[in-house]
Amino acid sequence: MPKITFIQEDGKELIFFASSGDTVLEASRKANVPIDAPCSGNASCGKCKVRLIKGELESAVTRHISELEYADGYRLACVSKIHEDVEVLVPDISSAYKSRMKITDLSSENELAIFEETRQNIKAAGLDLKNDWHVITCFMDIPTLDDTMPDNERLIRAVKKVTGFPDIHIMIPFSVIRILPDILRNNEFTVKCVLQKKKDCVILYGIYPEHINPVIAGIAVDIGTTSVSALLVNLENGEILAKSSAGNAQIRYGADVINRIVESCKPGGIQNLQKAIVDETINQMIDEMASFAQISRNDIVKMCIASNTTMNHLFLGINADHIRREPYIPCFFELRNIKASDVNVHIHPNADIIFAPNVGSYVGGDITAGALSSMIWNKEELSLFIDLGTNGEIVFGNKDFLMTCACSAGPAFEGGDISCGMRATDGAIEAVKINEVTGESVLSVIGEMKTKPVGICGSGIIDLVSELYRCKIIDSKGIFIDGNNRVTRDAFGMGTYMLVKPEDSGTIKGVFINEVDIDNFIRAKGAIFSAIKTLTESLDMKMSMIESVYVAGGIGSGINIKNSMNIGLFPKLPADCYHYIGNSSLSGAYASVLSDKVFKKVVEIGRNMTYIELSSNPGYMDEFMAACFIPHTDINLFEEK
Ligand code: FES
């Protein structure tokens, strides 16, 4: 058996005996060495580069490795077979995930305003945003030989007296029982308690010395296929204590939900994917946010997850395979009674984890939570809610009806599947304008003034493709028209447009877009547009009847609606019909973690949505093909009216 030595960038080595003919990627997975593989080994993404240090690999030629890189030892792990002993250098992607993690200092008013707006809208719709959380101080008699009541009963008696709930069952979780004897005696039987009153019981989540002022905290999490975002909030007053975002560490098992499910079906796969999202992503975000807010993880007593159906199955370690197989049946739509300790989430072990409900295999809790914050369920006007994520999900309707569908857009809107793509964070180009005479471009970059661009986020890609088309640098199929001095072609004939030269950027490669990137993007925008058209026409309605459009997703707040219509991503409507509502899934999870009433509303929205399966709709594929042009094969759809 050939020996492969994986050397990490920090010098750590791991030796594994592979089967002859295994690829480096296969061996790395067996050896549990993480290698980024968004296309799950299809040789299409080019992200699984490793560097051969010793020995030889049988490696196919690929456009992702230049001649220079090949000579330097670079190989794609997924197309390099092991036949002899080798040593390979692998990038340390776990620290890459960590460095992609961002904790906000909450000074950005724009970031917070969107959550405040959700709260206000929900309040205005008559939903109460408070729950029955209390911090009480309990004074107990010190036990004597004449008063031998055990500690737990003594505490229960005191809680009943202070709360005035004499007949209710008081539940003390084991995490409190375990510390009870010491904390009572160290504080002369005067303590503070954090508790929540439920319909038929009171749960005592925490016990503290009298001088401590405990925070009652909750967490709202949006688990996206590409990115994960979270808010740490004060459950008493709704204050946001910390905000965090990070790449989903599952991405090394594939960029989209289908590849993740395929990986989860391999031996040990479900555990690997659950570990990637729970341990490597969410628990790390919790640690960072708790330390930023200076609270204990044990103070976090509730969590709300909003995510697509596959993500919430894999988070729970549940077999997701039936989601991708006809007749596409998930294990659950609604789920209750999950505790943090059931899934090893590092918060209070008895914390309830609630899930925004799924509606179908490809319309999940991210959409029910997002639909809540879009408020379309409370409006008279015909409205469209679009979530531009790795899956594009669409809800159409108003207060009387809600129809929904999903399409596989791929990760292009979140910067995936694009050579220089990135999330909308510091260093991302979020807007582009090209001067058609001089060819010069004006860019808007996220971050402080003078931040050098390192990549391009979804809104920037929309602008760039729109501008390249307007300036006749690409044709309607996204192919470069020869003659532009920023366009080069490689040995395979693939064209690349250099937007920012290496010396003007914050990376050694510069910021560019090539024909494969543009093709990926055109497919993504074609999927969204054709889904909108199919959904509205399935109700015998026209797209022109849509009165309001709410656009959500991590695409970047600088989304240019005019350009989005010009390239055929969105239907041609008056620009003021469109509203960008940020990460609506996270806003919905935030409101749901604060209030049981709001959570009930999300459940009701989910139950009232009618799900349309596009893959079984006979016209959808034709619509998709027609939409894979800029802007569309039917140009009449995009003419100024
Ligand atoms: Fe190897 Fe994508 S190219 S995993």
XYZ file of C-alpha atoms and ligand atoms in Angstrom:
645
model
C 0.000 0.000 0.000
C 1.533 3.345 -0.981
C 2.206 5.736 1.872
C 0.996 9.323 1.616
C 2.332 11.943 3.995
C 0.082 14.969 4.341
C 2.124 17.976 5.423
C 0.179 20.958 6.706
C 1.354 24.533 6.381
C 2.203 24.657 10.084
C 4.585 21.695 9.569
C 2.313 19.038 11.140
C 2.465 15.704 9.315
C -0.017 12.875 9.022
C 0.883 9.539 7.437
C -1.776 7.399 5.762
C -1.567 4.139 3.786
C -3.786 4.546 0.737
C -5.053 1.951 -1.713
C -3.099 2.094 -4.946
C -5.125 4.184 -7.407
C -6.874 6.275 -4.743
C -6.869 9.961 -5.557
C -5.234 12.327 -3.070
C -8.709 13.676 -2.286
C -10.059 10.185 -1.525
C -7.067 9.411 0.675
C -7.411 12.754 2.483
C -11.025 12.027 3.298
C -10.214 8.574 4.620
C -7.387 10.082 6.678
C -9.659 12.923 7.828
C -7.392 15.609 6.393
C -9.547 18.516 5.208
C -9.029 19.635 1.606
C -11.349 22.248 0.086
C -13.402 20.502 -2.621
C -16.474 22.526 -3.537
C -17.251 20.446 -6.676
C -16.780 17.275 -4.629
C -14.043 15.922 -6.869
C -15.493 16.641 -10.315
C -12.359 18.514 -11.420
C -14.448 21.581 -12.191
C -13.843 24.047 -9.343
C -10.036 23.986 -9.186
C -10.063 24.585 -5.423
C -8.483 21.282 -4.296
C -4.901 22.267 -5.149
C -2.117 20.532 -3.199
C 1.632 20.683 -3.732
C 3.635 17.546 -4.424
C 6.846 17.609 -2.374
C 8.191 14.092 -2.919
C 7.364 11.163 -5.239
C 5.146 11.093 -8.322
C 1.380 11.226 -8.768
C -0.549 10.128 -11.846
C -2.168 13.444 -12.575
C -4.469 14.514 -15.406
C -3.791 17.814 -17.168
C -6.324 20.437 -16.166
C -7.000 24.029 -17.030
C -6.905 24.858 -13.316
C -3.138 24.290 -13.079
C -0.870 26.443 -15.241
C 2.374 25.060 -16.669
C 4.317 27.129 -14.183
C 2.284 25.800 -11.251
C 2.619 22.225 -12.514
C 6.395 22.598 -12.654
C 6.220 23.908 -9.100
C 4.482 20.708 -7.948
C 0.873 21.913 -7.847
C -1.749 19.247 -8.577
C -5.512 18.936 -8.216
C -6.107 16.451 -5.399
C -9.221 15.042 -7.065
C -7.492 13.990 -10.320
C -4.139 12.863 -8.880
C -3.824 9.122 -8.261
C -1.424 7.593 -5.753
C 0.687 4.615 -6.875
C 3.862 5.136 -4.856
C 4.948 6.794 -1.610
C 4.385 10.552 -1.819
C 4.503 13.663 0.320
C 2.020 16.459 -0.339
C 1.591 19.871 1.173
C -2.072 20.668 1.925
C -3.449 24.130 2.673
C -4.642 24.538 6.231
C -8.296 25.104 5.501
C -9.565 24.896 9.057
C -7.617 28.035 9.897
C -8.791 29.495 6.598
C -12.386 29.046 7.827
C -11.440 30.689 11.074
C -9.834 33.624 9.332
C -12.958 33.989 7.223
C -14.908 34.343 10.447
C -15.957 37.871 11.179
C -17.256 39.214 14.463
C -18.714 42.678 14.101
C -18.087 45.317 16.695
C -21.722 46.301 16.218
C -20.721 49.836 15.342
C -22.134 49.504 11.862
C -25.559 51.075 12.075
C -26.491 49.759 8.634
C -25.915 46.186 9.729
C -28.125 46.567 12.767
C -30.823 48.766 11.218
C -32.162 45.888 9.149
C -32.827 43.766 12.270
C -34.411 46.694 14.056
C -36.667 47.230 11.047
C -37.783 43.587 11.222
C -38.622 44.019 14.906
C -40.625 47.166 14.217
C -42.495 45.614 11.271
C -43.389 42.552 13.315
C -44.528 44.684 16.224
C -46.633 46.799 13.867
C -48.278 43.583 12.628
C -49.444 43.007 16.212
C -47.054 40.260 17.280
C -45.631 40.419 20.767
C -41.842 40.198 20.839
C -41.470 39.256 24.473
C -41.350 35.952 26.284
C -41.734 35.123 29.929
C -38.077 35.252 30.996
C -37.260 36.341 34.538
C -34.255 36.950 36.768
C -35.307 36.626 40.407
C -33.475 36.738 43.717
C -34.290 33.894 46.122
C -33.642 34.110 49.869
C -33.660 30.722 51.622
C -33.381 29.724 55.246
C -30.038 28.152 56.050
C -30.592 24.448 56.855
C -30.299 23.273 60.447
C -30.759 19.982 62.280
C -34.383 21.013 62.655
C -34.763 22.049 58.996
C -33.349 19.244 56.862
C -35.107 19.915 53.582
C -32.808 19.016 50.626
C -31.331 21.795 48.543
C -33.480 21.286 45.464
C -36.754 21.368 47.412
C -35.566 24.411 49.362
C -34.863 26.216 46.087
C -38.202 25.194 44.566
C -40.053 26.480 47.607
C -38.203 29.815 47.355
C -38.876 30.152 43.612
C -42.588 29.485 44.135
C -42.713 32.118 46.835
C -40.934 34.822 44.789
C -42.750 34.156 41.516
C -46.158 33.660 43.003
C -46.618 30.438 41.007
C -47.447 28.139 43.970
C -48.967 25.265 41.991
C -46.719 25.053 38.981
C -44.098 22.369 38.339
C -40.567 23.817 38.675
C -38.025 21.992 36.554
C -34.372 22.146 37.588
C -32.064 20.777 34.882
C -29.105 18.597 35.831
C -26.638 21.376 34.921
C -28.107 23.422 37.811
C -28.510 20.499 40.227
C -24.849 19.624 39.752
C -23.644 22.971 41.145
C -26.492 23.579 43.589
C -24.908 22.467 46.927
C -21.822 24.637 46.481
C -23.464 27.721 45.077
C -26.074 27.822 47.866
C -23.521 27.430 50.649
C -20.979 29.810 49.114
C -23.664 32.503 48.987
C -25.423 31.930 52.285
C -28.519 30.609 50.537
C -29.237 33.848 48.679
C -28.941 33.440 44.910
C -30.176 34.804 41.617
C -32.082 32.478 39.292
C -32.794 32.699 35.562
C -36.068 31.088 34.672
C -38.658 30.880 31.975
C -42.341 30.386 32.582
C -43.909 28.038 30.084
C -47.587 27.100 29.855
C -47.391 24.221 32.325
C -44.027 24.577 34.057
C -41.189 26.869 35.036
C -37.689 25.950 33.868
C -34.820 27.154 36.011
C -31.947 27.589 33.588
C -29.260 29.116 35.753
C -28.287 29.926 39.295
C -25.800 32.683 40.189
C -24.320 34.435 43.238
C -26.464 37.387 44.270
C -23.961 40.023 43.119
C -23.939 38.757 39.511
C -26.334 40.240 36.970
C -26.899 37.379 34.542
C -27.698 38.025 30.905
C -30.445 35.874 29.414
C -29.145 35.249 25.945
C -30.303 33.504 22.808
C -28.777 32.773 19.436
C -30.263 33.112 15.978
C -28.428 31.226 13.246
C -28.830 31.202 9.494
C -27.066 28.107 8.144
C -26.468 28.742 4.484
C -24.895 26.183 2.174
C -21.939 28.522 1.640
C -22.007 30.897 4.633
C -23.289 30.839 8.178
C -24.424 33.978 10.042
C -25.444 34.341 13.652
C -26.662 36.880 16.185
C -26.213 36.672 19.933
C -29.132 38.518 21.521
C -30.426 39.550 24.903
C -33.742 37.705 25.231
C -35.155 40.200 27.706
C -34.911 43.298 25.525
C -33.890 42.106 22.032
C -30.525 43.901 22.136
C -27.963 42.416 19.722
C -24.852 41.550 21.733
C -22.665 40.192 18.916
C -22.883 39.245 15.262
C -20.796 36.675 13.486
C -20.397 35.251 10.011
C -18.202 32.458 8.701
C -17.840 30.072 5.793
C -19.737 26.783 6.238
C -16.936 24.267 6.897
C -18.978 21.617 5.059
C -17.904 23.284 1.824
C -14.966 20.911 1.538
C -17.552 18.165 0.993
C -19.130 19.972 -1.961
C -20.428 23.398 -2.907
C -24.098 22.501 -3.204
C -26.613 20.464 -1.255
C -26.580 17.527 -3.685
C -22.819 17.021 -3.364
C -23.120 17.289 0.425
C -25.835 14.639 0.501
C -23.742 12.363 -1.723
C -20.818 12.779 0.695
C -23.060 12.172 3.703
C -24.024 8.773 2.280
C -20.424 7.520 2.373
C -19.231 5.615 5.479
C -18.909 8.078 8.353
C -20.229 10.805 6.048
C -23.166 12.017 8.172
C -20.865 12.349 11.204
C -18.267 14.241 9.144
C -20.818 16.702 7.811
C -22.435 17.198 11.218
C -19.031 17.766 12.808
C -18.129 20.301 10.121
C -21.217 22.427 10.742
C -21.585 21.993 14.518
C -18.003 21.771 15.813
C -15.996 23.504 13.134
C -18.435 26.286 12.327
C -21.242 27.041 14.803
C -19.470 26.171 18.075
C -16.523 28.329 17.047
C -18.843 31.225 16.221
C -20.546 30.796 19.603
C -17.179 30.883 21.393
C -16.164 34.060 19.597
C -19.485 35.828 20.154
C -19.735 34.840 23.832
C -16.235 36.110 24.495
C -16.943 39.329 22.548
C -20.081 39.936 24.641
C -18.307 38.750 27.811
C -20.939 36.224 28.755
C -20.722 32.520 29.507
C -21.913 30.045 26.868
C -24.127 28.661 29.631
C -26.063 31.944 29.654
C -27.337 31.124 26.165
C -30.650 29.424 26.818
C -32.342 29.309 23.434
C -31.349 28.939 19.802
C -33.289 29.341 16.569
C -32.003 27.788 13.356
C -33.162 28.947 9.941
C -31.675 26.932 7.120
C -32.490 25.003 4.014
C -33.888 21.495 4.447
C -30.619 19.693 3.732
C -28.662 21.903 6.114
C -31.048 21.345 9.038
C -30.987 17.568 8.438
C -27.166 17.495 8.356
C -26.937 19.790 11.401
C -28.945 17.181 13.294
C -27.016 14.241 11.820
C -30.175 12.945 10.100
C -30.029 10.991 6.830
C -30.759 13.548 4.085
C -30.546 11.120 1.158
C -34.309 10.978 0.549
C -34.329 14.725 -0.039
C -32.584 14.189 -3.376
C -34.432 11.043 -4.477
C -37.876 10.979 -6.002
C -40.426 11.574 -4.469
C -38.117 13.954 -2.477
C -39.285 13.338 1.102
C -37.447 14.976 4.000
C -37.467 13.463 7.482
C -39.403 16.428 8.903
C -40.997 19.768 8.133
C -41.546 20.849 11.738
C -39.479 19.689 14.672
C -39.735 20.257 18.404
C -38.068 19.200 21.639
C -34.453 19.315 20.511
C -32.042 20.327 23.262
C -28.551 21.745 22.732
C -27.014 18.691 24.393
C -28.690 16.405 21.790
C -26.471 17.862 19.061
C -23.435 18.941 21.083
C -23.986 22.662 20.571
C -21.919 24.485 23.184
C -24.595 26.521 24.933
C -26.746 25.722 27.977
C -27.271 21.942 27.655
C -31.014 22.336 28.265
C -31.441 25.195 25.813
C -34.261 24.565 23.356
C -33.221 24.567 19.723
C -36.135 25.611 17.553
C -36.208 25.305 13.764
C -38.014 27.539 11.292
C -40.128 24.923 9.474
C -39.373 23.388 6.100
C -41.990 23.420 3.367
C -40.415 20.988 0.941
C -37.169 19.265 0.176
C -35.812 22.396 -1.444
C -37.715 25.097 0.415
C -36.590 25.130 4.007
C -36.632 27.133 7.200
C -34.482 29.866 5.699
C -37.408 30.697 3.420
C -40.179 30.503 6.030
C -38.066 32.724 8.319
C -37.250 35.002 5.375
C -40.890 35.214 4.296
C -41.727 36.274 7.858
C -39.289 39.191 7.759
C -40.308 40.198 4.218
C -43.825 40.707 5.664
C -45.464 39.636 2.389
C -47.847 37.460 4.446
C -49.325 40.705 5.828
C -49.748 42.668 2.578
C -52.594 43.190 0.099
C -50.316 43.744 -2.894
C -48.981 40.868 -5.021
C -45.420 40.463 -3.840
C -42.403 38.413 -4.670
C -39.765 37.377 -2.171
C -36.489 36.156 -3.678
C -33.651 34.682 -1.638
C -30.474 34.650 -3.707
C -28.390 31.949 -2.094
C -26.760 28.761 -3.322
C -30.319 27.656 -3.895
C -32.578 30.355 -5.258
C -35.914 30.271 -3.476
C -38.933 32.279 -4.436
C -42.224 33.008 -2.687
C -45.074 34.719 -4.509
C -48.301 35.892 -2.948
C -49.853 38.173 -0.363
C -51.931 37.876 2.805
C -54.366 35.529 1.034
C -52.017 32.970 -0.497
C -48.330 32.029 -0.712
C -46.761 29.907 -3.454
C -43.148 28.853 -3.348
C -40.516 27.062 -5.403
C -36.771 26.548 -5.438
C -34.168 26.373 -8.159
C -30.559 25.348 -8.079
C -28.701 28.592 -8.749
C -25.302 27.410 -7.549
C -23.149 29.520 -5.280
C -22.365 32.282 -7.826
C -24.397 34.959 -5.999
C -22.379 34.307 -2.851
C -19.109 34.387 -4.768
C -18.752 30.596 -5.125
C -18.039 29.001 -8.533
C -16.398 32.289 -9.580
C -12.572 32.415 -9.699
C -12.275 35.645 -7.688
C -15.682 35.410 -6.033
C -16.094 36.110 -2.331
C -18.753 36.967 0.194
C -19.824 40.587 0.672
C -17.163 41.437 3.216
C -14.058 43.639 3.475
C -12.071 43.769 0.237
C -14.987 42.657 -1.957
C -15.797 44.733 -5.030
C -19.526 45.382 -4.661
C -20.145 47.723 -7.602
C -18.514 48.192 -11.016
C -18.881 50.807 -13.729
C -16.919 50.619 -16.992
C -16.269 53.588 -19.245
C -17.131 52.259 -22.680
C -14.739 54.664 -24.446
C -11.609 54.427 -22.292
C -12.276 50.948 -20.886
C -11.403 52.270 -17.404
C -13.452 50.932 -14.533
C -14.702 52.608 -11.377
C -15.066 50.214 -8.466
C -16.682 50.353 -5.080
C -14.897 48.188 -2.511
C -16.344 47.136 0.868
C -14.260 48.237 3.857
C -12.307 51.273 4.924
C -11.127 53.799 2.336
C -8.044 52.543 0.540
C -8.944 48.880 1.167
C -7.444 47.074 -1.818
C -9.827 44.753 -3.667
C -9.230 41.047 -3.141
C -12.286 39.619 -4.876
C -15.790 40.329 -6.050
C -19.109 39.630 -4.319
C -22.526 38.886 -5.841
C -23.618 42.491 -6.401
C -20.235 43.263 -8.010
C -20.547 40.267 -10.337
C -24.016 41.433 -11.442
C -22.576 44.876 -12.250
C -19.510 43.494 -13.966
C -21.454 41.160 -16.263
C -23.964 43.909 -17.016
C -21.200 46.413 -17.808
C -19.207 43.939 -19.929
C -22.359 43.328 -21.965
C -23.299 47.012 -22.223
C -19.775 47.903 -23.385
C -19.876 45.044 -25.922
C -16.934 43.254 -24.327
C -19.005 40.032 -24.057
C -21.799 38.798 -26.287
C -25.201 37.537 -25.176
C -23.719 34.089 -24.458
C -21.061 35.587 -22.189
C -18.182 34.983 -24.632
C -15.528 37.694 -24.929
C -15.570 39.622 -28.185
C -11.949 39.850 -29.336
C -10.236 43.211 -29.404
C -10.355 44.385 -25.784
C -6.892 44.915 -24.329
C -7.897 43.610 -20.902
C -8.915 40.228 -22.336
C -6.390 37.407 -22.681
C -6.841 33.804 -23.803
C -5.023 30.784 -22.350
C -3.729 27.685 -24.154
C -7.226 26.136 -23.917
C -8.716 29.217 -25.621
C -10.518 30.437 -22.515
C -10.882 34.221 -22.286
C -10.180 36.161 -19.096
C -10.913 39.822 -18.366
C -8.527 41.464 -15.876
C -10.596 43.870 -13.757
C -7.855 44.801 -11.256
C -4.202 44.152 -12.019
C -2.225 42.216 -9.383
C -0.211 45.288 -8.387
C -3.402 47.316 -7.715
C -5.136 44.549 -5.771
C -4.658 42.898 -2.402
C -3.875 39.508 -3.972
C -1.056 38.151 -6.135
C -3.420 37.126 -8.934
C -5.379 40.364 -9.282
C -9.167 40.342 -9.655
C -10.475 38.878 -12.901
C -13.404 37.066 -14.438
C -13.204 34.356 -17.101
C -15.670 32.750 -19.500
C -16.294 29.776 -17.175
C -17.177 32.204 -14.358
C -19.543 34.103 -16.637
C -21.139 30.870 -17.816
C -21.694 29.794 -14.182
C -23.212 33.174 -13.457
C -25.507 33.128 -16.505
C -26.829 29.717 -15.443
C -27.464 31.045 -11.931
C -29.359 34.091 -13.141
C -31.205 31.970 -15.723
C -32.355 29.599 -12.981
C -33.780 32.466 -10.910
C -35.542 34.216 -13.774
C -37.088 31.043 -15.177
C -38.293 30.047 -11.697
C -40.041 33.420 -11.264
C -41.656 33.106 -14.692
C -42.764 29.505 -14.146
C -44.165 30.240 -10.685
C -46.261 33.250 -11.726
C -47.486 31.580 -14.927
C -48.507 28.457 -13.006
C -51.129 30.741 -11.412
C -52.165 32.145 -14.800
C -50.582 35.448 -13.874
C -48.025 37.586 -15.664
C -44.771 38.843 -14.167
C -45.940 42.395 -14.908
C -48.651 41.933 -12.233
C -46.004 41.802 -9.478
C -46.310 44.963 -7.370
C -43.374 44.573 -4.948
C -40.206 42.509 -4.924
C -38.178 41.811 -1.770
C -34.642 40.641 -2.508
C -32.695 38.861 0.213
C -29.374 37.069 0.527
C -25.717 37.686 1.199
C -25.274 39.210 -2.213
C -24.246 42.648 -0.909
C -26.352 45.684 -0.125
C -25.035 47.503 -3.196
C -27.159 45.376 -5.560
C -27.965 47.448 -8.641
C -31.540 46.631 -9.571
C -31.307 48.239 -13.015
C -28.310 46.102 -13.906
C -30.033 43.029 -12.455
C -32.939 43.620 -14.843
C -30.603 44.440 -17.766
C -28.907 41.051 -17.562
C -32.185 39.193 -17.159
C -31.876 38.185 -13.516
C -35.062 39.963 -12.413
C -38.205 40.743 -14.403
C -38.502 44.183 -15.967
C -40.581 46.220 -13.482
C -40.354 49.820 -12.234
C -37.115 49.990 -10.194
C -38.925 51.327 -7.128
C -40.845 48.033 -6.827
C -37.612 46.411 -5.613
C -36.394 46.413 -2.006
C -33.218 44.807 -0.673
C -33.891 43.294 2.772
C -30.480 41.792 3.614
C -30.204 38.403 5.275
C -33.934 37.864 5.802
C -33.409 34.322 7.070
C -31.294 35.638 9.942
C -33.796 38.449 10.621
C -36.584 35.866 10.809
C -34.553 33.634 13.136
C -33.784 36.673 15.297
C -37.477 37.554 15.717
C -38.358 33.885 16.316
C -35.792 33.373 19.065
C -37.167 36.425 20.878
C -40.783 35.432 20.874
C -42.879 32.257 20.893
C -45.704 34.180 19.216
C -43.464 35.109 16.298
C -42.223 31.536 16.046
C -45.854 30.366 15.865
C -46.383 32.801 12.994
C -43.392 31.322 11.112
C -44.884 27.865 11.570
C -48.242 29.144 10.304
C -46.557 30.755 7.255
C -44.881 27.423 6.487
C -48.174 25.530 6.730
C -49.896 28.046 4.441
C -47.286 27.906 1.677
C -47.979 25.795 -1.402
C -44.796 24.248 -2.750
C -44.308 23.753 -6.470
C -41.697 21.238 -7.584
C -40.021 22.834 -10.602
C -38.246 19.672 -11.696
C -41.598 18.028 -12.412
C -42.960 21.111 -14.199
C -42.864 20.279 -17.927
C -42.154 23.868 -19.046
C -39.408 24.748 -16.593
C -36.443 23.299 -18.476
C -37.373 25.178 -21.665
C -37.774 28.393 -19.673
C -34.358 27.829 -18.118
C -32.661 27.268 -21.476
C -34.285 30.418 -22.851
C -33.057 32.428 -19.857
C -29.408 31.348 -20.233
C -28.599 34.346 -22.396
C -28.043 38.002 -21.621
C -30.704 39.114 -21.043
C -32.929 36.362 -22.561
C -33.780 34.805 -25.897
C -37.114 36.650 -25.779
C -35.849 40.214 -25.847
C -39.433 41.569 -25.653
C -39.488 40.632 -21.983
C -36.835 43.249 -21.287
C -37.860 46.133 -23.470
C -38.659 49.469 -21.831
C -42.444 49.753 -21.647
Fe -10.985 19.067 -7.328
Fe -13.117 20.630 -7.414
S -11.480 20.522 -8.794
S -12.587 19.197 -5.945
